[in-house]
Amino acid sequence: MKPPPVLSDVTIEELAKNPYPTFDRIRSMASAVWVDSARIHLVTRFDDIMTVERNHHLFASTNPGSLMNKVMGHSLMRKDDEPHKLERAAVEPSFRPGVVKQHWAPRFRSIANDLINQFEADGETDLFSSFAAPMASLSLIDLLGFEDVAWEDIAWWSQALMDGVGNYQADPEISNRARRASAAIDQAIDHVLARHVETENPSILSSMAHAGHKHSREQIRANIKVIVGGGLNEPRDAILTTVLGLLQNPEQLAQAQANEKLFARAFEESVRWISPIGMYPRRVTQDTVLGDTRLKAEDQLGICVGAANRDTGHFEQPDSFDLNRTASRHLGFGAGPHFCAGTWVARQMVGEIAVPILFNRLTNLRLQAGNSPILRGWVFRGPIALPVRWDR
Amino acid sequence: MIRFVFVQPDGSEVPVSATEGDSIMKVAVDNGVDGIRADCNGSAACATCHAFFAQELLCELTPMHEHENDLLDFAATDRQPGSRLSCQVIVSRCLEGQKVKLPDTQ
């Protein structure tokens, strides 16, 4: 048993450009590897991550020094056991698959169609800014129960919060923007909370207001901020990654167009292939062993599900997008008690609505020759530009 | 200890001894029983620990909440009258000698 080896020749810029070669390297080295530039131990093997997620007493989400707590308040993301369970149960009614299908799906469908109406005649667009970002933002505004909020506003709040959570260098400009976003979200909550208290409805704010466990205003604010921060870029990026995977593999696209149910499979595969949340933190609570590596109490772990989802021990040719793969179990939604609460929303929004509607309405949708998609990120990863063309 | 049997889709049987108070899902995972994925480890969020119980047993098992009921409609293998999410069913005396069937896919 060895202490975590050290990797000192990898820069954050390299990780952001393409993390997968580094993930492969780390996976071949040890169960946990200290990466100097990231200042954290990265865990990249599928089976090790399952071990971590089944033992949250050894590998906790609670973290007294968490930047997330400073930026958003103490949310359910940084709690374990009963406190986590109570707050998680409070939001669940809004996220149930049946509620998603009956209540949210018609709304998502109308958002998708309205957005496509706006650019359909143009024959070309960047799907990031004209479709995926507003689709995810407008859907989130409805899910939360916000009113009178512009999609551009929630998009910048989300980005400002995420930048604040990753602001390890303590840049005052980033902190300041996160604070302003946080105050704007508090205002947006105050603007509608009384209505949600008065009238029960499927929105997240209503679910919190009517939860069996009475929430303080601070709890509501912190958990809404987590959902604003974490509920926007994932569906946005998954829409783009699914479209990209299909456009780069025309025979699979033809398969999906012949059998629309396969769009849902394409979505699952896209979340495996390029996981929108590539890494999230856990804290070691006592000296222990993970796989072949000795860990110490208070070690900070970066759980790289983006790497585990390309573990050759679990997936054949993991770097390829393949909606026909038989081993479909992936860690794109995480695992364990913090398993993504929005899973069923994302499945519906992306795999059943946004992506199929896009391909149905835009004939011969294709990538723009000579104008390549740009992917970026390793903690969060997705296309930041997806220029496409179709027949008018 | 309570003894019961997991039955795989191919009919093969996996006998287990379980502690009262544990969930059926935990018993399956602890005993390395194939066919229970339990991605969310018991949070009733993923619907990947679907299992079939004898119908006459249902009224004696841990009652089903609305959330589980909703999730079961979306399990990868179609729901049947004896369907439960095994993370929500606690081991009790009534399971002694019973068979818990596992679906084709989770």
XYZ file of C-alpha atoms in Angstrom, chain A residues 13-279:
267
model
C -5.118 24.660 -19.046
C -4.228 21.188 -20.381
C -6.985 19.646 -18.272
C -9.499 22.238 -19.470
C -8.583 21.661 -23.130
C -8.737 17.867 -22.989
C -8.685 16.096 -19.631
C -8.949 12.545 -20.983
C -5.241 11.783 -21.633
C -4.449 12.936 -18.082
C -7.362 10.936 -16.678
C -5.993 7.834 -18.462
C -2.541 8.494 -17.022
C -3.866 8.899 -13.485
C -6.030 5.798 -13.775
C -2.962 3.740 -14.685
C -0.926 5.182 -11.764
C -2.984 4.659 -8.593
C -6.408 4.829 -6.975
C -5.729 8.431 -5.927
C -3.099 10.761 -7.372
C -2.148 14.202 -6.052
C -2.214 16.688 -8.926
C -0.101 19.717 -8.065
C -1.857 22.226 -10.306
C -5.349 21.213 -9.144
C -4.251 20.958 -5.485
C -6.395 17.853 -4.928
C -6.167 14.038 -5.057
C -7.940 12.825 -8.186
C -9.821 9.504 -8.137
C -10.428 8.178 -11.656
C -11.235 4.443 -11.493
C -14.869 3.347 -11.772
C -14.735 0.758 -8.961
C -12.955 3.128 -6.552
C -15.648 5.748 -7.104
C -18.346 3.171 -6.336
C -16.465 2.388 -3.104
C -16.312 6.084 -2.198
C -20.013 6.589 -2.861
C -21.020 3.554 -0.801
C -19.017 4.754 2.227
C -19.932 8.338 2.922
C -18.824 7.999 6.560
C -15.261 7.616 5.284
C -15.697 9.901 2.275
C -17.895 12.781 3.328
C -19.629 15.582 1.475
C -19.678 17.791 4.564
C -16.721 20.108 4.367
C -16.196 22.947 6.836
C -13.777 24.758 4.530
C -15.978 24.469 1.443
C -15.967 27.488 -0.866
C -19.440 26.414 -1.928
C -20.735 27.093 1.581
C -19.206 30.576 1.503
C -20.644 31.435 -1.886
C -24.095 29.821 -1.681
C -24.705 29.189 2.007
C -24.763 25.730 3.570
C -26.734 23.661 1.069
C -27.668 19.986 0.896
C -24.694 19.344 -1.410
C -22.348 19.696 1.553
C -24.416 17.704 4.041
C -24.639 13.987 4.790
C -27.038 11.590 6.482
C -30.255 12.903 8.056
C -29.768 16.658 7.365
C -29.098 15.855 3.706
C -31.971 13.401 3.524
C -34.525 15.877 4.869
C -33.617 18.623 2.431
C -33.333 16.208 -0.454
C -36.781 14.762 0.294
C -38.168 18.295 0.307
C -37.347 18.926 -3.377
C -38.130 15.426 -4.650
C -41.826 15.998 -5.477
C -40.807 18.436 -8.246
C -38.319 15.972 -9.752
C -40.384 12.754 -9.773
C -40.399 11.141 -13.215
C -44.192 11.101 -13.342
C -44.408 14.788 -12.445
C -41.707 15.546 -15.006
C -43.581 13.714 -17.730
C -47.014 15.094 -16.963
C -46.259 18.603 -15.801
C -42.848 19.707 -17.054
C -42.583 17.940 -20.407
C -45.303 19.996 -22.176
C -43.626 23.160 -20.929
C -40.166 22.006 -22.129
C -41.656 21.114 -25.517
C -43.129 24.563 -25.935
C -39.840 26.236 -24.929
C -37.927 24.141 -27.478
C -40.356 24.893 -30.303
C -40.440 28.641 -29.537
C -36.644 28.811 -29.601
C -36.381 26.962 -32.907
C -39.044 29.287 -34.394
C -36.667 32.169 -33.799
C -33.767 30.829 -35.882
C -35.318 28.210 -38.156
C -35.291 30.500 -41.218
C -31.615 31.413 -40.807
C -30.181 28.098 -42.037
C -27.289 28.269 -39.604
C -26.679 29.030 -35.940
C -24.475 28.371 -32.941
C -26.623 25.972 -30.930
C -24.920 26.992 -27.680
C -26.300 30.517 -27.606
C -29.465 30.170 -29.699
C -30.786 26.890 -28.310
C -29.050 24.979 -25.525
C -28.377 27.881 -23.142
C -31.870 29.449 -23.370
C -33.521 25.979 -23.351
C -31.825 25.032 -20.086
C -32.291 28.493 -18.561
C -35.984 28.953 -19.406
C -36.740 25.423 -18.207
C -34.930 26.073 -14.942
C -36.841 29.337 -14.369
C -40.096 27.366 -14.622
C -38.864 24.451 -12.519
C -37.773 26.760 -9.721
C -41.020 28.740 -9.805
C -39.323 32.078 -10.580
C -41.251 34.827 -12.334
C -40.125 37.920 -14.235
C -36.596 36.569 -14.625
C -34.850 36.840 -18.017
C -33.034 33.734 -19.210
C -29.841 35.753 -19.690
C -30.001 36.775 -16.027
C -30.316 33.259 -14.592
C -27.553 32.174 -16.994
C -25.135 34.762 -15.598
C -26.182 34.079 -11.993
C -25.415 30.427 -12.571
C -22.031 31.146 -14.130
C -21.109 33.687 -11.433
C -21.941 31.191 -8.667
C -19.965 28.400 -10.324
C -16.990 30.726 -10.857
C -17.245 31.717 -7.199
C -17.261 28.092 -6.064
C -14.086 27.471 -8.086
C -12.387 30.692 -6.978
C -9.516 29.030 -5.120
C -7.222 31.939 -6.013
C -9.610 34.315 -4.120
C -9.890 36.791 -7.026
C -11.888 39.734 -5.537
C -13.647 40.437 -8.872
C -14.970 36.850 -9.029
C -16.049 36.951 -5.352
C -17.825 40.216 -5.958
C -19.728 38.903 -8.964
C -20.769 35.779 -7.035
C -22.035 37.998 -4.216
C -24.090 40.084 -6.645
C -25.568 36.944 -8.241
C -26.380 35.580 -4.811
C -28.200 38.798 -3.835
C -30.133 38.781 -7.121
C -31.282 35.201 -6.472
C -32.396 36.135 -2.944
C -34.494 38.896 -4.513
C -35.962 36.549 -7.115
C -36.962 34.151 -4.299
C -38.476 36.926 -2.180
C -40.440 38.098 -5.221
C -42.413 34.811 -5.469
C -42.097 32.905 -2.195
C -45.360 34.163 -0.670
C -47.279 32.937 -3.718
C -45.712 29.471 -3.466
C -46.487 29.307 0.253
C -50.091 30.195 -0.497
C -50.664 27.889 -3.472
C -49.055 24.470 -3.710
C -47.768 23.647 -7.206
C -45.109 21.399 -8.810
C -42.302 23.997 -8.691
C -39.224 23.508 -6.525
C -39.931 26.591 -4.406
C -43.424 25.279 -3.701
C -42.056 21.829 -2.795
C -39.656 23.443 -0.329
C -42.350 25.701 1.105
C -44.671 22.726 1.691
C -42.063 20.172 2.796
C -42.712 18.056 5.884
C -39.424 19.395 7.205
C -39.893 23.141 7.756
C -37.108 25.014 5.939
C -35.547 28.220 7.209
C -35.191 31.039 4.679
C -31.427 30.355 4.688
C -31.983 26.709 3.767
C -34.303 27.679 0.926
C -31.839 30.260 -0.363
C -28.822 27.935 -0.196
C -30.580 25.026 -1.897
C -32.089 27.211 -4.618
C -28.587 28.556 -5.320
C -27.209 25.037 -5.652
C -29.940 24.277 -8.165
C -29.288 27.538 -10.069
C -25.558 26.810 -10.068
C -25.839 23.129 -10.861
C -29.084 22.823 -12.793
C -28.250 24.944 -15.784
C -24.943 24.023 -17.348
C -25.559 20.256 -17.154
C -28.699 20.077 -19.306
C -27.247 22.785 -21.572
C -24.030 20.831 -22.080
C -25.819 17.486 -22.402
C -28.043 18.867 -25.194
C -24.956 20.001 -27.109
C -22.931 16.859 -26.447
C -25.786 14.602 -27.543
C -26.220 16.614 -30.758
C -22.460 16.533 -31.338
C -22.229 12.767 -30.785
C -25.050 12.154 -33.260
C -23.728 14.580 -35.881
C -20.289 13.002 -35.733
C -21.806 9.505 -36.127
C -24.322 9.717 -39.000
C -25.139 5.995 -38.944
C -26.222 6.282 -35.295
C -28.217 9.423 -36.097
C -30.018 7.509 -38.859
C -30.775 4.771 -36.337
C -32.265 7.291 -33.888
C -34.293 9.013 -36.580
C -35.766 5.645 -37.540
C -36.552 4.819 -33.906
C -37.019 7.923 -31.770
C -36.682 5.985 -28.527
C -32.960 5.806 -29.278
C -32.594 9.545 -28.646
C -32.973 8.697 -24.949
C -30.128 6.176 -25.325
C -28.071 8.806 -27.147
C -28.556 11.138 -24.181
C -27.377 8.491 -21.672
C -24.371 7.764 -23.862
C -23.510 11.450 -24.200
C -23.497 11.841 -20.421
C -21.094 8.912 -20.217
C -18.934 10.066 -23.148
C -18.469 13.669 -22.026
C -19.871 13.928 -18.511
C -21.135 17.489 -17.901
C -19.976 17.254 -14.285
C -16.535 15.761 -14.677
C -15.363 16.091 -11.084
